[in-house]
Short mmCIF file of C-alpha atoms and ligand atoms in Angstrom, two decimals:
data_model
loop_
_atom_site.label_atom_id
_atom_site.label_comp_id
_atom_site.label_asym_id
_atom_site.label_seq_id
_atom_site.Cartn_x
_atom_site.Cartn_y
_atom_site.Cartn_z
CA UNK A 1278 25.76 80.10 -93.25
CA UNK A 1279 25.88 83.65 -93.99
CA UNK A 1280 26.68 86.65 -91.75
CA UNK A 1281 22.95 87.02 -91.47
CA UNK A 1282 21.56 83.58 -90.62
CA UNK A 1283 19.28 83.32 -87.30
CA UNK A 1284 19.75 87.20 -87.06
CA UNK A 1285 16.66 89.60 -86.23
CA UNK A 1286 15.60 92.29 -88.23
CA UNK A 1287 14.24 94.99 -86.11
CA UNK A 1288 15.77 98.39 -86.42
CA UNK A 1289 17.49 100.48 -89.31
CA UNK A 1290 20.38 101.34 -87.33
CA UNK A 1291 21.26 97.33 -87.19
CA UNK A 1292 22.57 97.07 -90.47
CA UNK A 1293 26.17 97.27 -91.31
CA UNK A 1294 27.61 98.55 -94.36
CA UNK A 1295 28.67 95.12 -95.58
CA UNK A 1296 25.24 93.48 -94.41
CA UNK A 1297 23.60 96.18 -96.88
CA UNK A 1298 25.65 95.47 -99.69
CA UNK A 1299 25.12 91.48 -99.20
CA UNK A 1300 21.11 91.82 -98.94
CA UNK A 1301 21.10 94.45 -102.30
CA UNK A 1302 23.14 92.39 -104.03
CA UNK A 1303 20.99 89.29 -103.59
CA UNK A 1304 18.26 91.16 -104.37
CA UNK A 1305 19.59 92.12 -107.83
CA UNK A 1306 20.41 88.44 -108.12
CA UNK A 1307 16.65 87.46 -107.59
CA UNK A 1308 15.24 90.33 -109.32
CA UNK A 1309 17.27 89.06 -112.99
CA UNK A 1310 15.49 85.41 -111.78
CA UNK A 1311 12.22 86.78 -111.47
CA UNK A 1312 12.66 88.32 -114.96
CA UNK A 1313 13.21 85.54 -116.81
CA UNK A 1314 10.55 83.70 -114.81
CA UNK A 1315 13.47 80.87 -113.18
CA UNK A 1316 11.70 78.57 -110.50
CA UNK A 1317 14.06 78.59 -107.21
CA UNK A 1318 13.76 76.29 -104.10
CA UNK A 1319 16.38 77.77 -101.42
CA UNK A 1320 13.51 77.64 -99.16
CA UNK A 1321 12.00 74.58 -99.81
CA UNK A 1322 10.50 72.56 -96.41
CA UNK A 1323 10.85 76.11 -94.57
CA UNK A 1324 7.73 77.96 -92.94
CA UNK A 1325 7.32 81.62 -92.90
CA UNK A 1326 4.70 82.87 -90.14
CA UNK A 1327 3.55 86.18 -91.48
CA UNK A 1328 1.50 87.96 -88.23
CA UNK A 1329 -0.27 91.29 -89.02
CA UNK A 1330 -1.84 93.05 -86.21
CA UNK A 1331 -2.11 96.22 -88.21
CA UNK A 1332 -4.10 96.46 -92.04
CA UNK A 1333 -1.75 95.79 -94.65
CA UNK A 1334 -1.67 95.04 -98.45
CA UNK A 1335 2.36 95.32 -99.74
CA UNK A 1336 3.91 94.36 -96.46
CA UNK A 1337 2.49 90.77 -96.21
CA UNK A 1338 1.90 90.11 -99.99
CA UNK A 1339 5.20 91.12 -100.57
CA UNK A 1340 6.87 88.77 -97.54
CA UNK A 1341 4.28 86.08 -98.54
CA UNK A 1342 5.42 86.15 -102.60
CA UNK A 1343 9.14 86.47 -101.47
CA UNK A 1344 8.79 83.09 -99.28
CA UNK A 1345 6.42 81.31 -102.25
CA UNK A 1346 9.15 82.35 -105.24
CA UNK A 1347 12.08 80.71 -103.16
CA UNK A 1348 9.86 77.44 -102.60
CA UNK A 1349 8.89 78.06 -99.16
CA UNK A 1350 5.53 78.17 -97.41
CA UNK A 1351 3.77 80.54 -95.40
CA UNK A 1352 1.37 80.29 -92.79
CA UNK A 1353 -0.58 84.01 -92.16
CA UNK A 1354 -2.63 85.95 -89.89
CA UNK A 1355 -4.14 89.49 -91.16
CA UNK A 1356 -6.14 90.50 -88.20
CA UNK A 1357 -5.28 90.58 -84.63
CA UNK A 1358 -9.37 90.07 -84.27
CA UNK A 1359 -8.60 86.50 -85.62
CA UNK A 1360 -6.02 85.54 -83.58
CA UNK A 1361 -5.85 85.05 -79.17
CA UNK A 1362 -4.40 88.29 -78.98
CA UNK A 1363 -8.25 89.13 -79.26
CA UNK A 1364 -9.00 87.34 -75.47
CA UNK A 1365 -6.03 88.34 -73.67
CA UNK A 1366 -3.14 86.47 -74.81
CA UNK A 1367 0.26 88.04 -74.56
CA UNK A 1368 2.91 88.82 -77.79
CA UNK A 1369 4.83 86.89 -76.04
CA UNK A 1370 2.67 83.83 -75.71
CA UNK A 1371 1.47 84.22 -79.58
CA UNK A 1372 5.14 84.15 -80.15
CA UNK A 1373 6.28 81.43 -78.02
CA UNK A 1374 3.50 79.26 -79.65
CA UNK A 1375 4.03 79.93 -83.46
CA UNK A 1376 7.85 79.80 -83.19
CA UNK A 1377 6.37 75.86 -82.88
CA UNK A 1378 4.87 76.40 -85.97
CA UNK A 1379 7.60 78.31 -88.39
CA UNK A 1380 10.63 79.11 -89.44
CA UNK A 1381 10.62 82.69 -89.02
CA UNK A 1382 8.26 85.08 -87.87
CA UNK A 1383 7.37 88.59 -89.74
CA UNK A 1384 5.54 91.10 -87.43
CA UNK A 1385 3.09 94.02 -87.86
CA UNK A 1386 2.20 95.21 -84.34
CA UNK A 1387 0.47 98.75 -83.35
CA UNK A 1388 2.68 99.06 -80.47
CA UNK A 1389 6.20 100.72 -80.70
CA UNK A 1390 8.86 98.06 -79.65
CA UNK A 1391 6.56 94.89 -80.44
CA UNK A 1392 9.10 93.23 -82.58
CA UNK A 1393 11.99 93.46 -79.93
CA UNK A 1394 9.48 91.84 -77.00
CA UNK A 1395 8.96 89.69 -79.93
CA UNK A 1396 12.32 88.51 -80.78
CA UNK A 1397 13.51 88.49 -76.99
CA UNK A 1398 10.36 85.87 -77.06
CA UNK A 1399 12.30 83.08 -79.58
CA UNK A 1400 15.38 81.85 -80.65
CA UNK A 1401 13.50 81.87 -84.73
CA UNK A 1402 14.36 85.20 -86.71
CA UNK A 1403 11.60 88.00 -86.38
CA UNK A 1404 11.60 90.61 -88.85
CA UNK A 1405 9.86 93.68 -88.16
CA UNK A 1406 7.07 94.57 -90.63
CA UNK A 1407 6.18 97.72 -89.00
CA UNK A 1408 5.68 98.65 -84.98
CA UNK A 1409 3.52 101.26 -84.38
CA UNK A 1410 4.96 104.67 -85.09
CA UNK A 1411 8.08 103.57 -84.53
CA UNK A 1412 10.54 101.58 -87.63
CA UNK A 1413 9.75 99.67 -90.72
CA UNK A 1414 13.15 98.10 -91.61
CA UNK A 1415 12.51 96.12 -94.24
CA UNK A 1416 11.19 98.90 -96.03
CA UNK A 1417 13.86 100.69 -95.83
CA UNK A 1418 15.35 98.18 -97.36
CA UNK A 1419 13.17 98.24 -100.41
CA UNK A 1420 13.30 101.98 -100.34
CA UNK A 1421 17.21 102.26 -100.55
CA UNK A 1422 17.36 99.75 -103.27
CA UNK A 1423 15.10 101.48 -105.50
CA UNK A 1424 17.18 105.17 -104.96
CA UNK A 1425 19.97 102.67 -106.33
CA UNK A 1426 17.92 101.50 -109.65
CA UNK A 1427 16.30 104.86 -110.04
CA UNK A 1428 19.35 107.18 -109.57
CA UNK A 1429 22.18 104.78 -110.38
CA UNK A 1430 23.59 105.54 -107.32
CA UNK A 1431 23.02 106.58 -103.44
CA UNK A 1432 26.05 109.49 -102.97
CA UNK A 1433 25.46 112.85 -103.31
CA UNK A 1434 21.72 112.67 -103.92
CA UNK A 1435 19.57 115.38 -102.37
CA UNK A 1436 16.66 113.81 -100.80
CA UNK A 1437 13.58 114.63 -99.73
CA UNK A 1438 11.01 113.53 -97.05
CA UNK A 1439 7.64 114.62 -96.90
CA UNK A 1440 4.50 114.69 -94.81
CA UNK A 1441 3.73 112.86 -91.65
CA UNK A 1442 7.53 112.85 -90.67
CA UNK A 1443 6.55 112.21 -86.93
CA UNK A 1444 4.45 108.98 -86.81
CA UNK A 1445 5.28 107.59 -90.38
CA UNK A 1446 7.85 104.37 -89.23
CA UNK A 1447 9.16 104.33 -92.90
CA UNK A 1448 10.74 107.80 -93.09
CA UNK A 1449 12.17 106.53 -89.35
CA UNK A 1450 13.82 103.71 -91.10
CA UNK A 1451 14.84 105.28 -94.41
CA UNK A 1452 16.11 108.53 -92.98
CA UNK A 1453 18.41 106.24 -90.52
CA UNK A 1454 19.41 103.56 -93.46
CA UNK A 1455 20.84 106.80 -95.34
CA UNK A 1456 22.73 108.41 -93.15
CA UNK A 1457 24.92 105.74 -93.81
CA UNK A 1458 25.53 107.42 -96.94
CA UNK A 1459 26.96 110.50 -98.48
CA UNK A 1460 23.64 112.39 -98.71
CA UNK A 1461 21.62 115.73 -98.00
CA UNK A 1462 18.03 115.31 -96.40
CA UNK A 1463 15.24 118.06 -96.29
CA UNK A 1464 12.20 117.20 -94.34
CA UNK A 1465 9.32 118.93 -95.32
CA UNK A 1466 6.37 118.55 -92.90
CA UNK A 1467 4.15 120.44 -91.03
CA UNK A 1468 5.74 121.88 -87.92
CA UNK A 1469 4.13 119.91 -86.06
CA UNK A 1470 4.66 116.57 -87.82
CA UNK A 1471 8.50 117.68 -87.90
CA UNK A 1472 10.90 114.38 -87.22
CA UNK A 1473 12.13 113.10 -84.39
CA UNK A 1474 14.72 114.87 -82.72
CA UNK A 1475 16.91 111.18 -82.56
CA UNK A 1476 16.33 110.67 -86.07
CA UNK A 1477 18.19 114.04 -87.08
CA UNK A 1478 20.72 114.31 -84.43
CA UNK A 1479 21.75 110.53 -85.86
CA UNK A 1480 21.99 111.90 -89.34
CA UNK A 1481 24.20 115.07 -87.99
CA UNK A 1482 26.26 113.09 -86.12
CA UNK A 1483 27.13 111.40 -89.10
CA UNK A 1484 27.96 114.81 -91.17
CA UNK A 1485 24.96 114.76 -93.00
CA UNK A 1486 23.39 117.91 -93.62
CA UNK A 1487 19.28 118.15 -92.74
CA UNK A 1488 17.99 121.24 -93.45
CA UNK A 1489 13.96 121.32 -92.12
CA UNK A 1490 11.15 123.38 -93.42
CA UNK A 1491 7.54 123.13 -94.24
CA UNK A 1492 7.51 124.33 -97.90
CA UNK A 1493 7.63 121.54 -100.73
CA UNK A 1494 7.68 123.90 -103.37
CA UNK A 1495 10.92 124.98 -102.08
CA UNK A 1496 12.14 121.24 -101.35
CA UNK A 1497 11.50 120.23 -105.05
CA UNK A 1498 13.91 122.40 -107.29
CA UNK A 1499 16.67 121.01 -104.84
CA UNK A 1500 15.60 117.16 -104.58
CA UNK A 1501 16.84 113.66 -106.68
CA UNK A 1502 14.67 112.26 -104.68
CA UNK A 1503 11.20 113.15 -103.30
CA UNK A 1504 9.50 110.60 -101.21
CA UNK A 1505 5.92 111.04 -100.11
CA UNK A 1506 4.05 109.79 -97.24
CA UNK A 1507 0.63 109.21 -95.77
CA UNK A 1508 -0.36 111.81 -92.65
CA UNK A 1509 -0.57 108.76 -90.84
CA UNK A 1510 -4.76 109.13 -89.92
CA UNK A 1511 -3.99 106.10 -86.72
CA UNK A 1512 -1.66 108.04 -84.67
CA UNK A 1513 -4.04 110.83 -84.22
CA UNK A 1514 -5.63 111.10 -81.00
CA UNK A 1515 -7.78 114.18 -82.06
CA UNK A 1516 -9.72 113.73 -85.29
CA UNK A 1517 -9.93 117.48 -85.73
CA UNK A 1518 -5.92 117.65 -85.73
CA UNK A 1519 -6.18 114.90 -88.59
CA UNK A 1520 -8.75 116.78 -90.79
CA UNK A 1521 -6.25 119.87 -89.96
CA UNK A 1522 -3.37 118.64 -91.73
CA UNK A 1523 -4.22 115.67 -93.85
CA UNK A 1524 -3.70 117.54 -97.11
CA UNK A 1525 -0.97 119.07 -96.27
CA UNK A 1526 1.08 118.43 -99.06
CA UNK A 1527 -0.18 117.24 -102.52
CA UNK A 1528 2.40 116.63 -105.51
CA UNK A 1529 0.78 117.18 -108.97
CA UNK A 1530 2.37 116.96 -112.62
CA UNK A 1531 1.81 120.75 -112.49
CA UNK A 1532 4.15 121.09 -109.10
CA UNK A 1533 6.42 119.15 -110.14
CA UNK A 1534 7.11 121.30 -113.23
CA UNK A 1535 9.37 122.89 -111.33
CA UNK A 1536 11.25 120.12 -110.33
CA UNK A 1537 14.51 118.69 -111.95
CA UNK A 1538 13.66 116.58 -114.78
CA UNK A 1539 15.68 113.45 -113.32
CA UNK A 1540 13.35 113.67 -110.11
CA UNK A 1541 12.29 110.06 -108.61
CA UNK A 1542 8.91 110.20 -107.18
CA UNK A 1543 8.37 107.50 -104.53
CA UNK A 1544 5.89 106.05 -102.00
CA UNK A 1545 5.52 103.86 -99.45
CA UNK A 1546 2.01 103.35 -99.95
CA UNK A 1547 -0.98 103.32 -99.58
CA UNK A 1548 -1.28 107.10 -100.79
CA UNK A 1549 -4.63 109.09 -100.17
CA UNK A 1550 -4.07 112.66 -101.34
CA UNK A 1551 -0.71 112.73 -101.47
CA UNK A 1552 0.61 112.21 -105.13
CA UNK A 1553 -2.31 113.34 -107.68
CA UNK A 1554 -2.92 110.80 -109.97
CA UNK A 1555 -1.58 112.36 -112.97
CA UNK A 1556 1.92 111.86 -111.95
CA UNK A 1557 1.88 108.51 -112.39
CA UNK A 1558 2.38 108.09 -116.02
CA UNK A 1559 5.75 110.13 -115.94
CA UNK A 1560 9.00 108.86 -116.24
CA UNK A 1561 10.10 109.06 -112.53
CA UNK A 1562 7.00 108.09 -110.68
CA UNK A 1563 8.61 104.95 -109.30
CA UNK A 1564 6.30 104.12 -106.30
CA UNK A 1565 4.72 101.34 -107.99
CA UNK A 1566 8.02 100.02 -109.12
CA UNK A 1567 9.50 100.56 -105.45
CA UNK A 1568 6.80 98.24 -104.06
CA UNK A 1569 7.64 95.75 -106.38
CA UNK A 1570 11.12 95.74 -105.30
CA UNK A 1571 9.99 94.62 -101.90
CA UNK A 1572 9.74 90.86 -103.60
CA UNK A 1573 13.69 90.86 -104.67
CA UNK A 1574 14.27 92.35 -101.38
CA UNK A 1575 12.20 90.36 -98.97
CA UNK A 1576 13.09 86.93 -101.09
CA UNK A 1577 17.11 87.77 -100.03
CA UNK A 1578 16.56 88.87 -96.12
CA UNK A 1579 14.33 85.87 -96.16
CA UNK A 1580 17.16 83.71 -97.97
CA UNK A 1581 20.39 84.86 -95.47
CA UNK A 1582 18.34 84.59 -92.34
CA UNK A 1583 16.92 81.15 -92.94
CA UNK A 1584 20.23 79.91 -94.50
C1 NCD B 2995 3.46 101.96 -94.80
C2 NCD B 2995 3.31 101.45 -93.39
O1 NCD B 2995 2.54 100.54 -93.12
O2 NCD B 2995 4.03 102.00 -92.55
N1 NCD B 2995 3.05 101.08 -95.78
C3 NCD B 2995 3.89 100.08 -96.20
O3 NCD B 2995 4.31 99.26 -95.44
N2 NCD B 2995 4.26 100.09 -97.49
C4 NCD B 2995 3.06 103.35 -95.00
C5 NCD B 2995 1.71 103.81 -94.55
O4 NCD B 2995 0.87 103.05 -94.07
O5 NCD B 2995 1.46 105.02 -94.72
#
């Protein structure tokens, strides 16, 4: 049993100090495995349900390697146009009937709040894989962990979000995971993609300075850390908006010139426009390494919730 067993995973702002620490450090544990190509069975005889209601490549490959590495199997939907939910059936009735079928349940879901009707649903752990605009906890997760490889360490950095700051769930999570720590945030959006109000009074009530503007340029001589997102095309009710601002921002090799050589470039993924592809060959273009973190990552939640 570990402080973690049986818990949910649903929101950033769940995660305690010491809960952070044990996950990271578990996930450094399995990473050095991984390396040397060790064969591990914590898992063995346990089900993962992975449920994906929403398109997805790194999310559910990610869960479904994590589960497979530790022994474990995994049962998987990747369309909602596969599944009941397509004539009429409740989250809650999908959920009550798979919790028959698994150990734990991981949940994409267009709908803000889907993973908490979901957990309130069954006893079985559900881990929220992304609801709607809303949170993306897990990759948070992912996210913080790689700030730790890249940078060496989480204080004092000067970070950076950028883009779709309003409906993009991961800079929700990350932005709340890090206020947890000594840091200084600029979000760089449009004005009106600008974050939610909650998500920056939470980081100033914890000290943290957030200083908001709309010019990257001026965010990048300042920033350790610049993360990019996707101007999240889904969320828009008016395609015209969408075509208004969906190259908003675009980092090139030439932009970040101007940046401070020890800059770590990351990405949640997928990426349209947002990171040209001549970036990717420097030094601190970590997005591809950040998504393979999510394997270390998701293998240790997965580990201390099913333990
Ligand atoms: C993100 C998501 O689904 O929120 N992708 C991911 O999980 N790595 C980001 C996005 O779709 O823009």
């Amino acid at each position: 049993m570990t402080k973690l067993s049986k818990k949910d995973v649903l929101r950033a702002d769940q995660f305690t100090p010491g809960d952070i620490h044990l996950i990271l450090e578990r996930a450094a544990t399995y990473e050095a495995a991984l390396a040397v190509g060790k064969e591990l069975d914590e898992l063995r005889g346990k089900v993962l349900a992975t449920l994906f209601f929403e398109p997805s490549t790194r999310t559910r490959l990610s869960f479904e390697a994590a589960m497979l590495r530790l022994g474990g199997c995994v049962l998987s939907v990747s369309e909602a146009k596969s599944t009941s939910a397509s004539k009429g059936e409740s989250l809650h009735d999908t959920i009550k009937t798979v919790e028959g079928y698994a150990d734990a349940i991981v949940l994409r879901h267009p709908e803000v709040g889907a993973a908490e009707v979901a957990a309130r649903a069954t006893a079985k752990p559900v881990l929220n894989a992304g609801d709607g605009a809303g949170e993306h906890p897990t990759q948070s997760l992912l996210d913080l962990y790689t700030i730790r490889k890249e940078q060496g360490c989480v204080d004092g950095l000067t970070i950076s979000l950028v883009g779709d700051l309003k409906h993009g769930r991961t800079v929700h999570s990350l932005a709340t995971l890090l206020s947890q720590y000594p840091v200084s945030f600029l979000f760089v959006s449009p004005p009106a993609l600008r974050m939610p109000r909650e998500v920056v009074e939470r980081a100033q009530a914890k000290g943290i300075s957030v200083r908001e503007t709309d010019d990257l340029g001026l965010a990048l001589v300042q920033s350790d850390v610049v993360y990019m997102t996707r101007i999240q095309r889904e969320r828009f009710a008016d395609p015209v908006e969408y075509d208004r601002l969906k190259d908003a921002y675009v980092l090139t090799r030439a932009t970040l010139g101007k940046a401070k050589p020890s800059i770590t470039v990351m990405h949640p993924l997928p990426r349209v426009n947002e990171i040209s592809t001549d970036v990717d060959d420097l030094p601190g273009a970590a997005y591809f390494r950040q998504s393979a973190n999510g394997v270390p990552v998701r293998m240790a939640l997965l580990a201390l919730l099913l333990d």
